[in-house]
Short mmCIF file of C-alpha atoms in Angstrom, two decimals:
data_model
loop_
_atom_site.label_atom_id
_atom_site.label_comp_id
_atom_site.label_asym_id
_atom_site.label_seq_id
_atom_site.Cartn_x
_atom_site.Cartn_y
_atom_site.Cartn_z
CA MET S 1033 93.71 106.13 65.56
CA SER S 1034 96.21 109.39 65.13
CA THR S 1035 99.47 109.11 65.87
CA THR S 1036 99.55 111.68 68.65
CA VAL S 1037 97.16 109.30 70.37
CA GLU S 1038 99.37 106.20 70.01
CA THR S 1039 102.16 108.79 71.55
CA ALA S 1040 100.16 109.46 74.31
CA ARG S 1041 99.26 106.08 75.45
CA SER S 1042 102.71 104.29 74.77
CA SER S 1043 104.36 106.74 76.63
CA VAL S 1044 103.33 105.48 80.33
CA ILE S 1045 105.45 106.27 83.29
CA VAL S 1046 104.94 103.33 85.63
CA ALA S 1047 106.65 103.70 89.42
CA ILE S 1048 107.15 100.39 90.69
CA ASP S 1049 108.39 99.98 94.44
CA GLY S 1050 109.26 97.99 97.49
CA PRO S 1051 111.82 96.54 99.42
CA SER S 1052 114.37 94.10 98.29
CA GLY S 1053 113.50 90.57 97.14
CA THR S 1054 110.00 91.11 95.94
CA GLY S 1055 110.72 90.72 92.08
CA LYS S 1056 111.28 94.57 91.59
CA SER S 1057 114.16 94.00 89.00
CA SER S 1058 112.99 91.00 87.22
CA THR S 1059 109.63 92.30 86.82
CA SER S 1060 110.42 95.77 85.66
CA LYS S 1061 112.82 94.97 83.19
CA ALA S 1062 110.49 92.25 81.78
CA VAL S 1063 107.38 94.54 81.37
CA ALA S 1064 109.65 97.55 80.10
CA ALA S 1065 110.66 94.88 77.59
CA LYS S 1066 107.26 93.47 76.83
CA LEU S 1067 105.81 96.89 76.23
CA GLY S 1068 108.46 98.72 74.68
CA LEU S 1069 109.27 101.22 77.54
CA SER S 1070 112.58 102.24 78.76
CA TYR S 1071 113.64 101.03 82.48
CA LEU S 1072 115.64 102.35 85.09
CA ASP S 1073 116.83 100.54 87.88
CA THR S 1074 117.70 103.73 90.81
CA GLY S 1075 118.62 101.23 93.21
CA ALA S 1076 122.00 100.64 91.23
CA GLN S 1077 122.87 104.43 91.07
CA TYR S 1078 122.49 104.32 94.92
CA ARG S 1079 124.82 101.36 95.07
CA ALA S 1080 127.08 103.08 91.90
CA ILE S 1081 127.51 106.46 94.52
CA THR S 1082 128.32 104.13 97.24
CA TRP S 1083 130.73 102.19 95.33
CA TRP S 1084 132.57 105.20 94.41
CA MET S 1085 132.34 106.47 98.13
CA LEU S 1086 133.95 103.25 99.21
CA ASN S 1087 136.71 103.25 96.24
CA ASN S 1088 137.75 106.96 97.18
CA GLY S 1089 138.28 106.42 100.79
CA ILE S 1090 135.11 108.50 101.86
CA ASP S 1091 134.28 107.42 105.27
CA VAL S 1092 130.53 106.02 104.43
CA GLY S 1093 130.23 105.97 108.45
CA ASP S 1094 130.34 110.04 108.38
CA PRO S 1095 127.43 111.53 106.64
CA ALA S 1096 129.19 115.02 106.23
CA GLU S 1097 131.80 113.85 104.80
CA ILE S 1098 129.30 111.98 102.26
CA ALA S 1099 127.36 114.84 101.38
CA THR S 1100 130.63 116.88 100.65
CA ALA S 1101 131.97 114.15 98.31
CA ALA S 1102 128.04 113.11 96.96
CA ALA S 1103 128.62 115.32 93.86
CA LYS S 1104 131.98 114.43 92.56
CA PRO S 1105 131.29 111.15 90.52
CA VAL S 1106 129.06 111.20 87.36
CA ILE S 1107 126.54 108.58 87.10
CA VAL S 1108 125.35 107.43 83.62
CA SER S 1109 122.26 105.12 83.49
CA GLY S 1110 121.50 103.14 80.09
CA THR S 1111 117.75 102.34 79.81
CA ASP S 1112 117.37 99.34 77.35
CA PRO S 1113 115.45 96.76 79.65
CA ALA S 1114 117.32 94.36 77.86
CA ALA S 1115 120.76 95.47 78.55
CA PRO S 1116 120.40 98.05 81.23
CA THR S 1117 124.08 99.87 82.03
CA ILE S 1118 125.57 101.96 84.60
CA THR S 1119 128.72 103.61 84.58
CA VAL S 1120 130.49 105.61 87.14
CA ASP S 1121 133.11 108.12 85.53
CA GLY S 1122 132.90 106.41 82.14
CA GLU S 1123 133.79 102.94 84.13
CA ASP S 1124 131.52 100.05 83.63
CA ALA S 1125 129.92 99.24 87.53
CA SER S 1126 127.36 96.87 86.67
CA GLY S 1127 129.41 94.22 88.35
CA PRO S 1128 131.39 95.89 91.15
CA ILE S 1129 127.92 97.36 92.93
CA ARG S 1130 126.57 93.94 93.35
CA THR S 1131 129.29 93.29 95.89
CA GLN S 1132 128.50 92.29 99.50
CA GLU S 1133 130.86 95.72 100.66
CA VAL S 1134 128.36 97.52 98.71
CA THR S 1135 125.28 95.81 99.95
CA SER S 1136 126.42 96.80 103.38
CA ASN S 1137 126.53 100.20 102.94
CA VAL S 1138 124.29 101.33 100.61
CA SER S 1139 121.62 102.15 102.82
CA ALA S 1140 123.34 104.04 105.10
CA VAL S 1141 124.98 106.42 101.82
CA SER S 1142 121.48 106.72 100.50
CA ALA S 1143 120.04 108.26 103.85
CA VAL S 1144 122.37 111.01 103.25
CA PRO S 1145 119.85 113.93 102.27
CA GLU S 1146 122.23 115.19 99.93
CA VAL S 1147 122.78 111.88 98.07
CA ARG S 1148 118.82 111.35 97.65
CA THR S 1149 118.67 115.11 96.30
CA LEU S 1150 121.71 114.44 93.51
CA ILE S 1151 120.18 111.42 92.78
CA THR S 1152 116.14 112.38 92.38
CA GLU S 1153 117.22 114.88 90.26
CA LEU S 1154 119.28 112.76 87.97
CA GLN S 1155 116.31 110.08 88.04
CA ARG S 1156 113.77 112.89 87.37
CA SER S 1157 116.09 114.27 84.38
CA ILE S 1158 115.73 110.47 82.90
CA ALA S 1159 112.40 109.53 83.15
CA ALA S 1160 111.79 113.06 81.59
CA ALA S 1161 113.79 112.00 78.86
CA ALA S 1162 112.22 108.82 77.67
CA THR S 1163 109.68 110.29 75.44
CA GLY S 1164 108.36 106.54 74.56
CA GLY S 1165 107.42 106.03 78.37
CA ILE S 1166 109.56 104.10 81.25
CA VAL S 1167 109.22 101.80 83.71
CA VAL S 1168 111.39 103.00 86.81
CA GLU S 1169 111.71 100.99 90.38
CA GLY S 1170 113.22 101.63 93.42
CA ARG S 1171 112.05 102.35 96.95
CA ASP S 1172 110.63 106.15 96.37
CA ILE S 1173 109.70 106.75 93.27
CA GLY S 1174 105.62 106.77 93.54
CA THR S 1175 106.33 109.12 96.67
CA THR S 1176 109.28 111.09 95.99
CA VAL S 1177 110.91 110.72 92.47
CA LEU S 1178 107.61 110.96 90.12
CA PRO S 1179 104.79 111.54 92.27
CA ASP S 1180 102.85 111.84 89.20
CA ALA S 1181 103.44 108.80 87.68
CA ASP S 1182 100.75 107.65 85.20
CA LEU S 1183 100.71 104.10 87.29
CA LYS S 1184 102.16 103.15 90.77
CA ILE S 1185 102.82 99.90 91.98
CA PHE S 1186 103.86 98.55 95.41
CA LEU S 1187 105.66 95.04 95.45
CA THR S 1188 105.31 92.66 98.70
CA ALA S 1189 106.19 89.47 99.78
CA SER S 1190 106.55 87.56 103.08
CA PRO S 1191 110.31 88.37 104.61
CA GLU S 1192 110.68 84.31 104.11
CA ALA S 1193 109.75 84.15 100.44
CA ARG S 1194 112.06 86.93 99.79
CA ALA S 1195 114.98 85.79 101.70
CA ALA S 1196 114.73 82.16 99.76
CA ARG S 1197 114.91 84.37 96.46
CA ARG S 1198 117.65 86.54 97.12
CA SER S 1199 119.66 83.17 98.43
CA GLY S 1200 118.69 81.88 95.03
CA GLU S 1201 120.82 84.62 93.74
CA VAL S 1202 123.41 84.24 95.75
CA LYS S 1203 125.27 80.98 95.95
CA GLY S 1204 126.21 79.35 99.31
CA SER S 1205 124.08 82.11 101.23
CA ASP S 1206 122.58 81.33 104.73
CA LEU S 1207 118.60 81.57 104.06
CA THR S 1208 118.54 82.90 107.80
CA ALA S 1209 121.51 85.35 107.46
CA THR S 1210 119.34 86.76 104.34
CA ARG S 1211 116.45 87.05 105.69
CA GLU S 1212 117.79 88.92 108.94
CA ALA S 1213 119.53 90.96 106.72
CA LEU S 1214 116.33 92.02 104.53
CA ILE S 1215 114.50 92.60 107.50
CA LYS S 1216 117.33 95.14 108.94
CA ARG S 1217 117.55 96.65 105.26
CA ASP S 1218 113.53 97.14 105.29
CA ALA S 1219 113.79 99.06 109.12
CA ALA S 1220 116.97 101.13 107.32
CA ASP S 1221 115.01 102.22 104.42
CA SER S 1222 111.65 102.52 105.94
CA GLY S 1223 113.40 104.64 109.17
CA ARG S 1224 115.34 106.88 107.08
CA LYS S 1225 114.06 110.83 107.57
CA THR S 1226 114.40 111.85 103.62
CA SER S 1227 112.23 109.67 101.44
CA PRO S 1228 111.74 106.65 103.35
CA LEU S 1229 110.36 103.16 101.67
CA ALA S 1230 106.91 103.82 101.61
CA LYS S 1231 103.73 102.82 99.67
CA ALA S 1232 102.25 105.71 97.90
CA ASP S 1233 98.20 106.10 98.86
CA ASP S 1234 97.24 105.80 95.41
CA ALA S 1235 99.75 102.34 94.53
CA VAL S 1236 98.45 99.19 93.30
CA GLU S 1237 99.96 96.60 96.08
CA VAL S 1238 100.72 93.38 94.73
CA ASP S 1239 101.79 90.51 96.99
CA THR S 1240 104.01 88.20 95.34
CA THR S 1241 104.64 85.40 97.95
CA GLU S 1242 102.50 83.04 96.07
CA LEU S 1243 102.88 84.37 92.78
CA THR S 1244 105.69 83.05 90.06
CA LEU S 1245 107.80 85.84 88.22
CA GLN S 1246 105.86 85.39 85.38
CA GLN S 1247 102.30 85.86 86.97
CA VAL S 1248 104.01 88.82 88.57
CA ILE S 1249 104.99 89.87 85.02
CA GLU S 1250 101.28 89.42 83.76
CA CYS S 1251 99.31 91.00 86.64
CA VAL S 1252 101.72 94.54 86.21
CA VAL S 1253 102.01 94.21 82.05
CA THR S 1254 97.84 94.18 82.75
CA LEU S 1255 97.62 97.05 85.00
CA VAL S 1256 100.05 98.88 82.74
CA GLU S 1257 97.88 98.26 79.70
CA GLY S 1258 94.81 99.07 81.49
CA LYS S 1259 96.12 102.30 82.37
CA ARG S 1260 97.48 103.13 78.64
CA VAL S 1261 93.37 102.37 77.49
CA ALA S 1262 91.93 104.75 80.09
CA ALA S 1263 94.71 107.56 79.02
#
C-alpha cells in the first residue's frame, strides 16, 4: 500500500455530538488515542470564553455585552488526546472552566451568535490543521462546524443514566438536581436559534444507556475503522 493511500485513510475527520452525560469526552479521547488521531473538546472552548467573561466583569445576561467582548480573549486548545489542554490569554484554564458557575452560564454565552461564529471558525481551523485526522466532540459539529466530516456520530442516553454518570463525576452531587439540570441544559442547547444541539441527518446514533464506556469506545472505533477501509 502506498504512503499516500495510508495517509488518506488515517486522516479521517470524526464528529461526535450529543448532550451532556452521554460519554462524549471519555469516548472521544479514548478513540482518538487508540487510533492515533488528534482530539478537540469544543465544549471546553465555550466554557473557556464563559470563564473569561465572568472573570472580566462581562454581564453574561446581556447578549449585546457578550457579543462586544467575544473577540477579546485568545483561546488555544491542545489536541493531544492523552493530555488535552486549553489556555485563555496564555493562562491554563483546564481547571477553572469546570466550576459550577461556568456550567450554569455556558449555555447563555454559547447562544450568542457572535460567540458561536468566532468559536466555530477556531474549531474549523484546528480541524483543518490536523493533517493526521481528528476526533471533534461537541453539540453542533456534524450539523454546523464540520458538516462534511468523514464520520458523524450522535451519542444519546436516558436522562437517568446521564444524571447517574454526571453525579458520579461530582462528589456529593444530588442525583435529582443533576437530572433536572441536564434536562434544562438540553432544552437551552436544543432551543437556541444559532447552531442548536441536533443530530445530523447522516449521523450514526449510538444509545449509550445500557453500554459500558469500553463498549461505547469499541463501537465507535469499529465505525471509524469501517470508514477508513471504505475510503
